[in-house]
Short mmCIF file of C-alpha atoms in Angstrom, two decimals:
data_model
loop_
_atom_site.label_atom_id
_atom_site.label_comp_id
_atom_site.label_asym_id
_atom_site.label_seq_id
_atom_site.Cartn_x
_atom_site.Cartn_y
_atom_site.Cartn_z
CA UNK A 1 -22.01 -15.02 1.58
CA UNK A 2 -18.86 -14.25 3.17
CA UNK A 3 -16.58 -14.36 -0.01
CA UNK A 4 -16.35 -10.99 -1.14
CA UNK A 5 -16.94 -9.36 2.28
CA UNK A 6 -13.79 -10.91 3.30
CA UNK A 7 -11.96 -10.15 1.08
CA UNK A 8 -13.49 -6.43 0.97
CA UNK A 9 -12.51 -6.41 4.47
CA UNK A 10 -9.00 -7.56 4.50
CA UNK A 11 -7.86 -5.08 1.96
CA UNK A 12 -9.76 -2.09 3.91
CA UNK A 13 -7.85 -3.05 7.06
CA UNK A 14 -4.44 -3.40 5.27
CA UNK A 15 -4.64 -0.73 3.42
CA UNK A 16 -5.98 1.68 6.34
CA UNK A 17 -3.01 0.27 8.45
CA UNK A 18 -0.82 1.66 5.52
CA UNK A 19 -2.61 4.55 5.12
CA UNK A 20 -2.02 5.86 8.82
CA UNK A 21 2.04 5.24 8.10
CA UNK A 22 1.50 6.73 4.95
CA UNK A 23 -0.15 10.17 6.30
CA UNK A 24 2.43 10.54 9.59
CA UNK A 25 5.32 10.16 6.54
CA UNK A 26 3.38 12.67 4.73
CA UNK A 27 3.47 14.84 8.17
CA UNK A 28 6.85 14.77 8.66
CA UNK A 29 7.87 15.57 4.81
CA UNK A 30 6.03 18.98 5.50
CA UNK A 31 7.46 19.56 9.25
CA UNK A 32 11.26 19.03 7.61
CA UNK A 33 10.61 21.42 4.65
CA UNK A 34 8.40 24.30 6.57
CA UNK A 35 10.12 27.00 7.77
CA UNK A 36 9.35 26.22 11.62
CA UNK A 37 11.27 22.55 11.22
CA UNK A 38 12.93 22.79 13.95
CA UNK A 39 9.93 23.15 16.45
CA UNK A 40 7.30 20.68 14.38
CA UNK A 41 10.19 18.10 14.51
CA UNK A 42 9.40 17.38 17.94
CA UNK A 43 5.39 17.04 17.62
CA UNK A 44 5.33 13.05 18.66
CA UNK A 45 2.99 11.53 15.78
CA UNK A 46 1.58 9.23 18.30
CA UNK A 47 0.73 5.16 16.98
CA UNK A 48 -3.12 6.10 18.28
CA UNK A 49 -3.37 7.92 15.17
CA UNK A 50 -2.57 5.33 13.15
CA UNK A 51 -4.79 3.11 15.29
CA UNK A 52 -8.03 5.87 14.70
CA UNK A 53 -7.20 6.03 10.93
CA UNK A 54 -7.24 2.24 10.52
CA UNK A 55 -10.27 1.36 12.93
CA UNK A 56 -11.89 4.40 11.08
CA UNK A 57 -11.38 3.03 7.39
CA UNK A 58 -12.65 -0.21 8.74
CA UNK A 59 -15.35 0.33 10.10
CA UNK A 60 -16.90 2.41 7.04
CA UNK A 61 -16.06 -1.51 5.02
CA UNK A 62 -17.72 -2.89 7.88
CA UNK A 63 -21.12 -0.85 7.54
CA UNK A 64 -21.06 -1.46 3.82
CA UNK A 65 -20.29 -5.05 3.65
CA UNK A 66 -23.27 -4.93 6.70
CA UNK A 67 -25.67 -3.09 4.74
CA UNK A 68 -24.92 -5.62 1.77
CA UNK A 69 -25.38 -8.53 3.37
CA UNK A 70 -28.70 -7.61 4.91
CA UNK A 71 -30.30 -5.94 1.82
CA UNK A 72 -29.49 -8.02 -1.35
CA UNK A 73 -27.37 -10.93 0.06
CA UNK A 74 -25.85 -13.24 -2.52
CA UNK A 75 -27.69 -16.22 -3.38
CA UNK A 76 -26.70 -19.92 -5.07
CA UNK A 77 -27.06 -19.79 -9.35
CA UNK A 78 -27.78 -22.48 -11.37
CA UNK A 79 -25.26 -21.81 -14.82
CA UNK A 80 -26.96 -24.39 -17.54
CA UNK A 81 -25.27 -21.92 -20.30
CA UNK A 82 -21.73 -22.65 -19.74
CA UNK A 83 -22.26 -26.41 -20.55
CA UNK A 84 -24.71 -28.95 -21.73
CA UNK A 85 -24.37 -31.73 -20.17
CA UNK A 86 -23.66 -30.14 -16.35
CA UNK A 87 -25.61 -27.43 -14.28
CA UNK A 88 -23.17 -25.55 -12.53
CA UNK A 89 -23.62 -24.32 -9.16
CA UNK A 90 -22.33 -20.74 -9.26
CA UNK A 91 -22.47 -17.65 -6.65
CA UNK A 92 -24.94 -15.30 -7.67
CA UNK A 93 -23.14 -11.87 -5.94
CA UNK A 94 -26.66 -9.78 -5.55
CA UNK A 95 -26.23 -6.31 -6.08
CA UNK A 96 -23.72 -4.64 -8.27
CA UNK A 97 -23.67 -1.16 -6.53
CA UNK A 98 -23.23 -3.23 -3.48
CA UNK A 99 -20.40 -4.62 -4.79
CA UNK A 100 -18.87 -1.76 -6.42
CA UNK A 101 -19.41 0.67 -2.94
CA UNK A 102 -17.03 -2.24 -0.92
CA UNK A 103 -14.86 -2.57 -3.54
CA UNK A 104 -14.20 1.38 -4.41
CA UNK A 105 -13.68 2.25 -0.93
CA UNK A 106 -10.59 -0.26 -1.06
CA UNK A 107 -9.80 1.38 -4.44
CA UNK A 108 -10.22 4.97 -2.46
CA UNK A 109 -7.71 3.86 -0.22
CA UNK A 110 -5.22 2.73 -2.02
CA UNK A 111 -5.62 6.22 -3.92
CA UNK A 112 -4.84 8.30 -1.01
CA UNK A 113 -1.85 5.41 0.28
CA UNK A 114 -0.49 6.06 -2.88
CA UNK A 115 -1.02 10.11 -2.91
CA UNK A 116 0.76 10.34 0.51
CA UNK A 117 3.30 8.07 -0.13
CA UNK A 118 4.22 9.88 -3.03
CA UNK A 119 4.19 12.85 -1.47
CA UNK A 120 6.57 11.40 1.10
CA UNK A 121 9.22 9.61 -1.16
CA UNK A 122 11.99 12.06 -1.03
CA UNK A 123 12.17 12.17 2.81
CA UNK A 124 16.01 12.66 3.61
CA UNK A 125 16.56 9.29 5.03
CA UNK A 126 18.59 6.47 4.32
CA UNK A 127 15.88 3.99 4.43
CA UNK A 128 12.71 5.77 3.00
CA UNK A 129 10.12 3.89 3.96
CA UNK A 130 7.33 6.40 1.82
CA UNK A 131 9.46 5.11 -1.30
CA UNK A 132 8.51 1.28 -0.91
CA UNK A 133 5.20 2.17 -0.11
CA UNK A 134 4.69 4.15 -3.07
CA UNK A 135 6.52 0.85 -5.49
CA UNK A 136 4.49 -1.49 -3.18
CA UNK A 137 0.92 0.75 -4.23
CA UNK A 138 2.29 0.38 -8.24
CA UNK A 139 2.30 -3.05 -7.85
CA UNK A 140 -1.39 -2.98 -6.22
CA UNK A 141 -2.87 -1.54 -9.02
CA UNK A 142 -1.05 -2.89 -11.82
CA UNK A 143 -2.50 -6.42 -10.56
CA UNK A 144 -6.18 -5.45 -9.90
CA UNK A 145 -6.00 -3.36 -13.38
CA UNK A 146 -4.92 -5.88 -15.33
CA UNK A 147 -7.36 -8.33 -13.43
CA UNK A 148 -10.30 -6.70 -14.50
CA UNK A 149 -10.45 -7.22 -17.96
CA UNK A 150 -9.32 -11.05 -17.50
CA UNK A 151 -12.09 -11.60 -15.10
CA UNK A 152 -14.67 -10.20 -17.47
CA UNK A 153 -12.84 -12.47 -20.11
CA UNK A 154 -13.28 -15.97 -18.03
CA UNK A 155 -16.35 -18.23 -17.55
CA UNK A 156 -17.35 -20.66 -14.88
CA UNK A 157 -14.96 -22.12 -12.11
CA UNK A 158 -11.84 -19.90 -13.71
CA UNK A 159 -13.34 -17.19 -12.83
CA UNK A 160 -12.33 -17.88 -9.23
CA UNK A 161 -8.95 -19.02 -9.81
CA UNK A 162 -8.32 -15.57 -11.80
CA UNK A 163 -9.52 -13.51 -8.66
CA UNK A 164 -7.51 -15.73 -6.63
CA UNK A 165 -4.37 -15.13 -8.63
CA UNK A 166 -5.04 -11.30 -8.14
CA UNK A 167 -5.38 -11.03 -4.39
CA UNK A 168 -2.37 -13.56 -3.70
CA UNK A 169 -0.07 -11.25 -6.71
CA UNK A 170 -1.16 -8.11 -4.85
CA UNK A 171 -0.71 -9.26 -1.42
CA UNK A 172 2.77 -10.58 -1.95
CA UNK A 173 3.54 -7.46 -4.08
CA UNK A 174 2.87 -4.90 -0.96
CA UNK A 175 4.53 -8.07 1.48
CA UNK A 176 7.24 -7.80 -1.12
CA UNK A 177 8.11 -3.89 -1.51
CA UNK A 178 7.17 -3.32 2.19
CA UNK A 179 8.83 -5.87 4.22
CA UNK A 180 12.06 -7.43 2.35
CA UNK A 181 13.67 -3.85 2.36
CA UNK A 182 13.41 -3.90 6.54
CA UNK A 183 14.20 -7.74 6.28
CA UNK A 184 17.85 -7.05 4.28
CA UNK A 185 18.91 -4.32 6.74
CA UNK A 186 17.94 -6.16 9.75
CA UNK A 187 19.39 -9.80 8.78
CA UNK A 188 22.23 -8.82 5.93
CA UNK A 189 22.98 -5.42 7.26
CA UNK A 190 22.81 -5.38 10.53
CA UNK A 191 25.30 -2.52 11.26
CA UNK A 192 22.75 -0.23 9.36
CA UNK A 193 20.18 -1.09 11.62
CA UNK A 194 20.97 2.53 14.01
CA UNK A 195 19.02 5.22 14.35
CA UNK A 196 21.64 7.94 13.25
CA UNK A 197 21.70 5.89 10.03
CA UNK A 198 18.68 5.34 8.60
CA UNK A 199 17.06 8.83 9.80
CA UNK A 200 19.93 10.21 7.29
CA UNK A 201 21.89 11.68 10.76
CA UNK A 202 25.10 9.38 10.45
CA UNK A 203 26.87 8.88 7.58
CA UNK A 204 27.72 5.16 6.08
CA UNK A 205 30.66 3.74 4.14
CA UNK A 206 27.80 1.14 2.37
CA UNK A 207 27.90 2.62 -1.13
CA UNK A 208 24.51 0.17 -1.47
CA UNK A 209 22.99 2.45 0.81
CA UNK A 210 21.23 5.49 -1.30
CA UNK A 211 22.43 9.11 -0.54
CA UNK A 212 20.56 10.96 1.64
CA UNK A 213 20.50 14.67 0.62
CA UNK A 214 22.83 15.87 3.56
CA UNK A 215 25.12 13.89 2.23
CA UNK A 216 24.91 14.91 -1.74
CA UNK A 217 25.50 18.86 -0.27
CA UNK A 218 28.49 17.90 1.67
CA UNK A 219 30.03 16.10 -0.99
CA UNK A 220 29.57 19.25 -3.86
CA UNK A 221 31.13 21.36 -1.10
CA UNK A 222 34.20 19.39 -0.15
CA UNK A 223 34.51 19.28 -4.39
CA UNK A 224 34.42 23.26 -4.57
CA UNK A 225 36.64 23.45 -2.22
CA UNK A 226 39.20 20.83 -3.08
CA UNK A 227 38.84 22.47 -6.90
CA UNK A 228 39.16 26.45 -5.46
CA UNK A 229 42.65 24.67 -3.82
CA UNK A 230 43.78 23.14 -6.60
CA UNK A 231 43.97 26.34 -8.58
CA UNK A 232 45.12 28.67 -6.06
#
């Protein structure tokens, strides 16, 4: 009974976690390029934001995945069509709007993770955080989209091992674009690992280190000048 609510549930809380990140990125794309920057630059997003938006995403799941379990819980199948010989014990998953409603509000989710993250990806920073996120989303729903039709395609105890593949791809995809970006600039950069430098405020002599848009102007006008110079 607890197999697809967990699951349900894990995703909801991981992506609502990323979802609050997502939305104070979002936040501070628009306070850099409205007019009043320099005054919305010092609103403190606060983590209990993030906190509300996470505990608020989960417990919707929660009251689903409740309302699921009480009404049309899933019940033990006995498959004598896949083979002959055996009866095989299978999970009989109740409703399918029940399972569709947990299901598409982790799909919902990962729609507006995606939408804010996007939104977010050209922050002027030298580590953009809102950029991973946004690969790390791609990843998400390549898996699950390609999963569907190769779950509808399988039969009997594969069927498990296909859903399984899905949710460890997908997990270690987000894991992946998330965490090994912070994980290279805090154990094989270390000297990156200032605040001046990854907000964009510092510059670095790392040419792996992507330009930050301050630095892209600065270089274009020390080239006009060096060229007005040149053929005075």
């Amino acid at each position: 009974m607890a197999r697809q609510t967990t699951l349900a549930l894990g995703f909801s809380l991981c992506l609502s976690c990323i979802l609050g990140k997502t939305i104070v990125l979002m936040l501070a794309k628009r306070a850099a390029k409205s007019k009043m920057a320099e005054k919305t630059s010092r609103i403190n997003f606060k983590p209990l934001y993030q906190r509300i938006v996470a505990i608020t995403g989960l417990t919707i799941e929660v009251g689903i995945c409740t309302a699921y379990l009480i009404l049309t819980p899933p019940w033990v199948y006995k498959n004598m069509e896949s083979q002959n010989i055996k009866i095989i014990l299978e999970c009989n998953e109740g409703s399918i709007e029940f399972l569709c409603s947990m299901f598409g509000f982790d799909v919902f989710l990962a729609i507006l993770c995606f939408i804010t993250a996007f939104v977010a990806r050209k922050l002027p920073d030298n580590f953009n955080e809102a950029k991973f996120i946004t690969f790390g989303m791609l990843v998400f729903f390549i898996v699950w989209i390609s999963f569907v039709p190769a779950y509808l395609s399988t039969r009997g105890k594969f069927k498990v091992a296909v859903e399984i593949f899905a949710i460890l791809a997908s997990s270690f995809g987000l894991l992946g674009c998330i965490y090994v970006p912070k994980g290279y600039i805090i154990l094989i950069k270390p000297e990156r690992n200032t605040e001046e430098i990854v907000g964009g405020k510092a510059a670095t002599n790392d040419k792996s280190a992507p330009a930050t848009s301050a630095s892209i102007t600065s270089e274009i006008n020390n080239t006009t000048v060096s060229t007005v110079v040149l053929d005075d």
